mmCIF file of C-alpha atoms and ligand atoms in Angstrom:
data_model
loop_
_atom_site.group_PDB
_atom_site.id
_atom_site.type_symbol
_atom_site.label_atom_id
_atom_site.label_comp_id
_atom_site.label_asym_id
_atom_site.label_seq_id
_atom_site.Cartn_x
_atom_site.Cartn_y
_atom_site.Cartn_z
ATOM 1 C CA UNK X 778 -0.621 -32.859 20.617
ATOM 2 C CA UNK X 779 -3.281 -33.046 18.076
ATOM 3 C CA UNK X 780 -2.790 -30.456 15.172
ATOM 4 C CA UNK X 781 -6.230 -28.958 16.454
ATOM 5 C CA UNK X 782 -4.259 -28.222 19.530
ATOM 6 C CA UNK X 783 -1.177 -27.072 18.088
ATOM 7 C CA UNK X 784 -3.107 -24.626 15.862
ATOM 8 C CA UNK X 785 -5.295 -23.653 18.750
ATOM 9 C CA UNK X 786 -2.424 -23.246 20.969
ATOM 10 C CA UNK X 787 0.403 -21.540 18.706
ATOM 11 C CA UNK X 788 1.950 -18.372 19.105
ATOM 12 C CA UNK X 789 4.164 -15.962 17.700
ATOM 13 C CA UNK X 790 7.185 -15.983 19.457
ATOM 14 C CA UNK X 791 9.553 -12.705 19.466
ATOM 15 C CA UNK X 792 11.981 -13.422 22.014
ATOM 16 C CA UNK X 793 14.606 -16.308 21.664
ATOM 17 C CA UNK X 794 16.850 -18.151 24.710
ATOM 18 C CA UNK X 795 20.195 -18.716 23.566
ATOM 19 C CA UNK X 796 20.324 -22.367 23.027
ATOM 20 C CA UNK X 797 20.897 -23.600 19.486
ATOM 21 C CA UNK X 798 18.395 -25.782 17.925
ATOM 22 C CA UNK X 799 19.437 -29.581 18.014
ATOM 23 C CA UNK X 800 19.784 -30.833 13.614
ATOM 24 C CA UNK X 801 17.246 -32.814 14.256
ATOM 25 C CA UNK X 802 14.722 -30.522 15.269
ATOM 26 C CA UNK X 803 15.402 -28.238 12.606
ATOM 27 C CA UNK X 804 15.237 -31.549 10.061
ATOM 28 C CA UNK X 805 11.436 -31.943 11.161
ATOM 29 C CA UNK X 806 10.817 -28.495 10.854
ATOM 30 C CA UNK X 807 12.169 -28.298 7.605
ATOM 31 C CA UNK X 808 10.545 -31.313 6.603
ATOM 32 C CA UNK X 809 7.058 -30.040 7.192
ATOM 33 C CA UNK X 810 8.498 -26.912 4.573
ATOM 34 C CA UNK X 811 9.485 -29.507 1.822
ATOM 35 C CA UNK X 812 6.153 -31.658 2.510
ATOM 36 C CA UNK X 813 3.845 -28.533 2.351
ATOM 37 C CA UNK X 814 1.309 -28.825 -0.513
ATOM 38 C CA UNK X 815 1.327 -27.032 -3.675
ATOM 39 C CA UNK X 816 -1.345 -25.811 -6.314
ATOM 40 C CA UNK X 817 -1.705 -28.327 -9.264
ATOM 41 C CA UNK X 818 1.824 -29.663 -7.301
ATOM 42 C CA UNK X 819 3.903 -27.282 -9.240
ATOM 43 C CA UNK X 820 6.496 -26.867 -6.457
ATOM 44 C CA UNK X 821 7.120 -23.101 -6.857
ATOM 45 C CA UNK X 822 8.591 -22.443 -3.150
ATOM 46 C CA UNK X 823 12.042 -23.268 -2.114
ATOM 47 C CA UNK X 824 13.832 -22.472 1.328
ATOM 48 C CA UNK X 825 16.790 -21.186 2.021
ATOM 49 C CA UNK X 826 18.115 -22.439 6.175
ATOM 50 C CA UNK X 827 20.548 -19.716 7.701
ATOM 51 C CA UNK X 828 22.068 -20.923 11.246
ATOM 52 C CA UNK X 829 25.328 -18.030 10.830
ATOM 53 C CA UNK X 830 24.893 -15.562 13.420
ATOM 54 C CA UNK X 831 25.982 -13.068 11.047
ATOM 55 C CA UNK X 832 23.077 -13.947 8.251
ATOM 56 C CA UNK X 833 20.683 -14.084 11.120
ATOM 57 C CA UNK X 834 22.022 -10.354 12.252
ATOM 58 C CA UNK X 835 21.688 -9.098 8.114
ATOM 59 C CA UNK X 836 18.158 -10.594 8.182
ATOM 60 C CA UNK X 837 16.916 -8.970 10.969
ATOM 61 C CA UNK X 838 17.431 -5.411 9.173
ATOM 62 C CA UNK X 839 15.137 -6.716 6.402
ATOM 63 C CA UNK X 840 12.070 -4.935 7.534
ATOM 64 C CA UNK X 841 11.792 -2.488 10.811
ATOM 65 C CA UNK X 842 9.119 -5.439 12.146
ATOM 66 C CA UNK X 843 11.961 -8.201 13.123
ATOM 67 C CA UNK X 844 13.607 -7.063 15.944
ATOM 68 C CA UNK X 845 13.474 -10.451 17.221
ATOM 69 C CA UNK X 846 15.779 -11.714 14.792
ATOM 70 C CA UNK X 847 18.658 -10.584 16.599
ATOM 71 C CA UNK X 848 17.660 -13.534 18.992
ATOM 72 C CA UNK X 849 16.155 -15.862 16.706
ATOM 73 C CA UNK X 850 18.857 -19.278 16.817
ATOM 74 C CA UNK X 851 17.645 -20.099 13.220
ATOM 75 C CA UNK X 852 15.708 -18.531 9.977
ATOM 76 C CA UNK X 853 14.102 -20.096 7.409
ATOM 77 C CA UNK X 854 13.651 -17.681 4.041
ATOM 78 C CA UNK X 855 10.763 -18.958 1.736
ATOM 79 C CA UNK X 856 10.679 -18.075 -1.528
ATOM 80 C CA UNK X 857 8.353 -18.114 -4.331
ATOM 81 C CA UNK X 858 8.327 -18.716 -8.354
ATOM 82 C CA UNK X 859 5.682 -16.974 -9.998
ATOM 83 C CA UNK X 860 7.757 -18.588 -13.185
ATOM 84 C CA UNK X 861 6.307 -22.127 -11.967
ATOM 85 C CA UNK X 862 3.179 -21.416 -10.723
ATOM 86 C CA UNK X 863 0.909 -18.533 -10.593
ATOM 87 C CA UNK X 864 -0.129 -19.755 -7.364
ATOM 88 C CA UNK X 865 3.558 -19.605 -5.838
ATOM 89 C CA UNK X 866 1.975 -16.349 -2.770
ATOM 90 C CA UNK X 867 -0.501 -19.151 -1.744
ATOM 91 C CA UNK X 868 1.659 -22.173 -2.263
ATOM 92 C CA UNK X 869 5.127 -20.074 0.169
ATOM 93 C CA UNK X 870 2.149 -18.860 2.575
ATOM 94 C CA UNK X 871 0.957 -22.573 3.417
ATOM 95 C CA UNK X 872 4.620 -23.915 3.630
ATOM 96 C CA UNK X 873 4.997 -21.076 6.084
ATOM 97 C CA UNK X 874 1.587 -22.337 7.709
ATOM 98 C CA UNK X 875 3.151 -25.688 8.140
ATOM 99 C CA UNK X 876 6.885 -24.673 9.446
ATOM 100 C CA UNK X 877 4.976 -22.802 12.241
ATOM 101 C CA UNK X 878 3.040 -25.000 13.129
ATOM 102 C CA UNK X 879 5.686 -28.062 13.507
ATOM 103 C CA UNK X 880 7.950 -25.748 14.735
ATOM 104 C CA UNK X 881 4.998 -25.328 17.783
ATOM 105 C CA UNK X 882 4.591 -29.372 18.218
ATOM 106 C CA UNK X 883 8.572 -29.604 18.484
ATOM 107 C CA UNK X 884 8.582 -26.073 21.233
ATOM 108 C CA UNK X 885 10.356 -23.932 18.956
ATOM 109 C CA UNK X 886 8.875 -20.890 18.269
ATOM 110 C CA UNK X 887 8.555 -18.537 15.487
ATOM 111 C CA UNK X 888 8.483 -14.897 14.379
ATOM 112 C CA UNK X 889 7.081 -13.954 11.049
ATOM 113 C CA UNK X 890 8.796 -11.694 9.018
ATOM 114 C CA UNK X 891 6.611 -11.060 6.200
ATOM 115 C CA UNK X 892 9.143 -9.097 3.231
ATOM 116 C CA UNK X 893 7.064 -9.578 -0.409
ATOM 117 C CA UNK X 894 4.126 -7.463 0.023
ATOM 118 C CA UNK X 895 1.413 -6.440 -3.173
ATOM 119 C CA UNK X 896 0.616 -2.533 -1.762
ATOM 120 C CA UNK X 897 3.804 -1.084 -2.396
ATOM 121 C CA UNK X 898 6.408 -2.998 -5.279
ATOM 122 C CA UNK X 899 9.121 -0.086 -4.116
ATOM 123 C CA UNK X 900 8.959 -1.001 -0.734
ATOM 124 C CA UNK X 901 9.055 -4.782 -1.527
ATOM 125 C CA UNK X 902 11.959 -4.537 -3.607
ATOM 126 C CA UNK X 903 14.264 -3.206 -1.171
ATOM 127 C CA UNK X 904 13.075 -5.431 1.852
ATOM 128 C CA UNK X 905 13.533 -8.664 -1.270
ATOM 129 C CA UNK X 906 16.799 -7.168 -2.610
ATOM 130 C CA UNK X 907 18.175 -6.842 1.148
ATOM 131 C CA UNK X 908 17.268 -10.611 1.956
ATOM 132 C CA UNK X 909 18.517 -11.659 -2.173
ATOM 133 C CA UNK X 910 21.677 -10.248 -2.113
ATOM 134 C CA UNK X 911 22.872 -11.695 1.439
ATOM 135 C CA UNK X 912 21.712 -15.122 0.652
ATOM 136 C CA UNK X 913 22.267 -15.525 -3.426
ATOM 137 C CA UNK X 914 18.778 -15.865 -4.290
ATOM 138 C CA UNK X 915 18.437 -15.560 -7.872
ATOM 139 C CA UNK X 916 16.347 -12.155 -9.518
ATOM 140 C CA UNK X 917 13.651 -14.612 -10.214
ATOM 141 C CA UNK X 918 12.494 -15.671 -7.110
ATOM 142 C CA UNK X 919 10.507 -13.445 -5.350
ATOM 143 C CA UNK X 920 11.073 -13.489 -1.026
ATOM 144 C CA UNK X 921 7.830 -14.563 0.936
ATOM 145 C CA UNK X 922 8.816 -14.224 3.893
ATOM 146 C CA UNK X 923 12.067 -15.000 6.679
ATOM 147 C CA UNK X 924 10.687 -16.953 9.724
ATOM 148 C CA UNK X 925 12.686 -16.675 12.728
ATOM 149 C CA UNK X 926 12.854 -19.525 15.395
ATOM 150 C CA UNK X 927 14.149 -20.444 18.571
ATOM 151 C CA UNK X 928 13.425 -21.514 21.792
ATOM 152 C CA UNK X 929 10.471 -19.082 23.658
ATOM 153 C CA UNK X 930 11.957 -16.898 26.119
ATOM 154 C CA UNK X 931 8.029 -15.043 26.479
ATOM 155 C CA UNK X 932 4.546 -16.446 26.885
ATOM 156 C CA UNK X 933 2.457 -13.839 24.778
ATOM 157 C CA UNK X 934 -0.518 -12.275 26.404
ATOM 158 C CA UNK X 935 -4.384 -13.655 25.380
ATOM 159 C CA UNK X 936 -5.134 -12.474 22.186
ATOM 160 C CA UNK X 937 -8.319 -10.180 20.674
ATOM 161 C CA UNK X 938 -10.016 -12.670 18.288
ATOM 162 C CA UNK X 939 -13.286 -11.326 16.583
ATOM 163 C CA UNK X 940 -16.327 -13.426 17.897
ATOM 164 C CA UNK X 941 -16.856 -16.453 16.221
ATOM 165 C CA UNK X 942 -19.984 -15.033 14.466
ATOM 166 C CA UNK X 943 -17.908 -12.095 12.710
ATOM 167 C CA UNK X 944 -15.756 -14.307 10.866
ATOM 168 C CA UNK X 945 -17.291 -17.517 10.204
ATOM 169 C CA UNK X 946 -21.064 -17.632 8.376
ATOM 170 C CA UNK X 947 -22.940 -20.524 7.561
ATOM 171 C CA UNK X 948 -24.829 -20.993 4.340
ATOM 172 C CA UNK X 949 -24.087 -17.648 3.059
ATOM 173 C CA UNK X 950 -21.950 -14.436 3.584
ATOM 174 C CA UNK X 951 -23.455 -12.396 7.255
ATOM 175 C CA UNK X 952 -25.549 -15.778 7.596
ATOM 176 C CA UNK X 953 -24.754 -17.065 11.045
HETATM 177 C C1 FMN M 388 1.064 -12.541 6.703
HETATM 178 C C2 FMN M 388 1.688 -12.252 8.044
HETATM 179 C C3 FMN M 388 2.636 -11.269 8.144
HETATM 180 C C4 FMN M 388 3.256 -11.024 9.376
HETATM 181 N N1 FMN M 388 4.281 -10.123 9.441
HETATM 182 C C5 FMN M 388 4.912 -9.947 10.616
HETATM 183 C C6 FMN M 388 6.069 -9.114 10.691
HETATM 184 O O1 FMN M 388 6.533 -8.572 9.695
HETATM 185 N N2 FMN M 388 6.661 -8.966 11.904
HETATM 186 C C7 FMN M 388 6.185 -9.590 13.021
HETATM 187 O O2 FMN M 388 6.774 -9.433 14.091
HETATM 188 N N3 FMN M 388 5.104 -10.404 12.972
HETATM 189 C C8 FMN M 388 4.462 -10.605 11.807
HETATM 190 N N4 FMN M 388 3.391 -11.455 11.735
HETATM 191 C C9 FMN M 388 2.886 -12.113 12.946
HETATM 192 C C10 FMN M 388 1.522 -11.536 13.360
HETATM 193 O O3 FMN M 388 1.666 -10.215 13.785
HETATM 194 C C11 FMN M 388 0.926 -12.429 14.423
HETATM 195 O O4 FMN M 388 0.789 -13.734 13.909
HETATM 196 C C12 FMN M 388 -0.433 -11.892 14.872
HETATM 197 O O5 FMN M 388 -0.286 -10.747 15.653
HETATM 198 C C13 FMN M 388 -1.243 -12.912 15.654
HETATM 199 O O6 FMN M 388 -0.529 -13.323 16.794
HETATM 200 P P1 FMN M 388 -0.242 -14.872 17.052
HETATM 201 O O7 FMN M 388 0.641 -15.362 15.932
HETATM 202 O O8 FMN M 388 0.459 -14.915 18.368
HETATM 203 O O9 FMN M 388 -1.526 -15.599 17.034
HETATM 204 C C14 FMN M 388 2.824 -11.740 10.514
HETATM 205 C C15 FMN M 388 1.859 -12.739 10.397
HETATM 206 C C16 FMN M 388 1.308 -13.010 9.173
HETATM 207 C C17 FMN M 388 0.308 -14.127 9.061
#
């Protein structure tokens, strides 16, 4: 597929068939993590890969919005350095960008279980400190996000999307 077509096409997937996911799928998908660019290149996201059904069950209580952990085959926590970069949100959010969307050209899908959030630090801290603690992640790294993945076991309903002419403007702001 072309990546037009993958990004036109993808999903999120919350419901997982049991069937693990062959190495070498999860190398590519992994790949497209490690290759994902970076502001100024300052590489301030790393990844932690769980496969251990018992990680995958501790990650799924991160945040009441991951139910579909409990079926996910594999997870994939990214994490950020805000001591490397002080772009490390944007530079974990397009790594995530580029795991889903590999993951869709390979037929694994994803759920996205966003944990660091910037409207409540309280709230944030306990979903990071539940993810940090399981996994070893140092205090300085702060946790983007766990991405779930597996093979579909759901085709997810059309979509709303705002017209096109709500959300993209030529020239200028409300210019369409
Ligand atoms: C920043 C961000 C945070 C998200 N957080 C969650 C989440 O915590 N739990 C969840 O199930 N889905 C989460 N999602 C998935 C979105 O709900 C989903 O992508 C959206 O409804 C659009 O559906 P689609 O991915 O099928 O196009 C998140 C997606 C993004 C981009």
């Amino acid at each position: 597929m072309s990546v037009l077509d993958v990004i036109r096409s993808r999903r999120e997937i919350t419901s997982f068939i049991n069937k693990k996911i062959p190495n070498e799928l999860l190398g590519e998908i992994v790949d497209a993590a490690y290759y994902a660019p970076s502001g100024n290149n300052l590489l301030s996201r790393e990844f932690v890969v769980i496969e251990d059904r018992e990680k995958l069950d501790h990650l799924e209580k991160t945040t009441p919005f991951m139910k579909w952990m409990s079926s996910a085959q594999a997870a994939i926590v990214i994490t950020g350095r805000p001591d490397v970069s002080k772009y490390w949100l944007q530079d974990a959010s397009i790594a995530c960008a580029f795991i889903w969307l590999t993951a869709a050209d390979l037929g694994v899908g994803v759920g996205f279980g966003a944990v660091y959030h910037s409207e409540d630090a309280e709230e944030s801290r306990v979903r990071e400190t539940h993810v940090r603690e399981a996994l070893n992640i140092p205090a300085d790294r702060r946790v983007v996000a766990v991405l779930g993945l597996g093979f579909p076991a759901e085709n997810p309903k059309e979509k709303k999307m705002l017209d096109r002419d709500e959300t993209v403007f030529y020239g200028g702001f409300g210019e369409v």
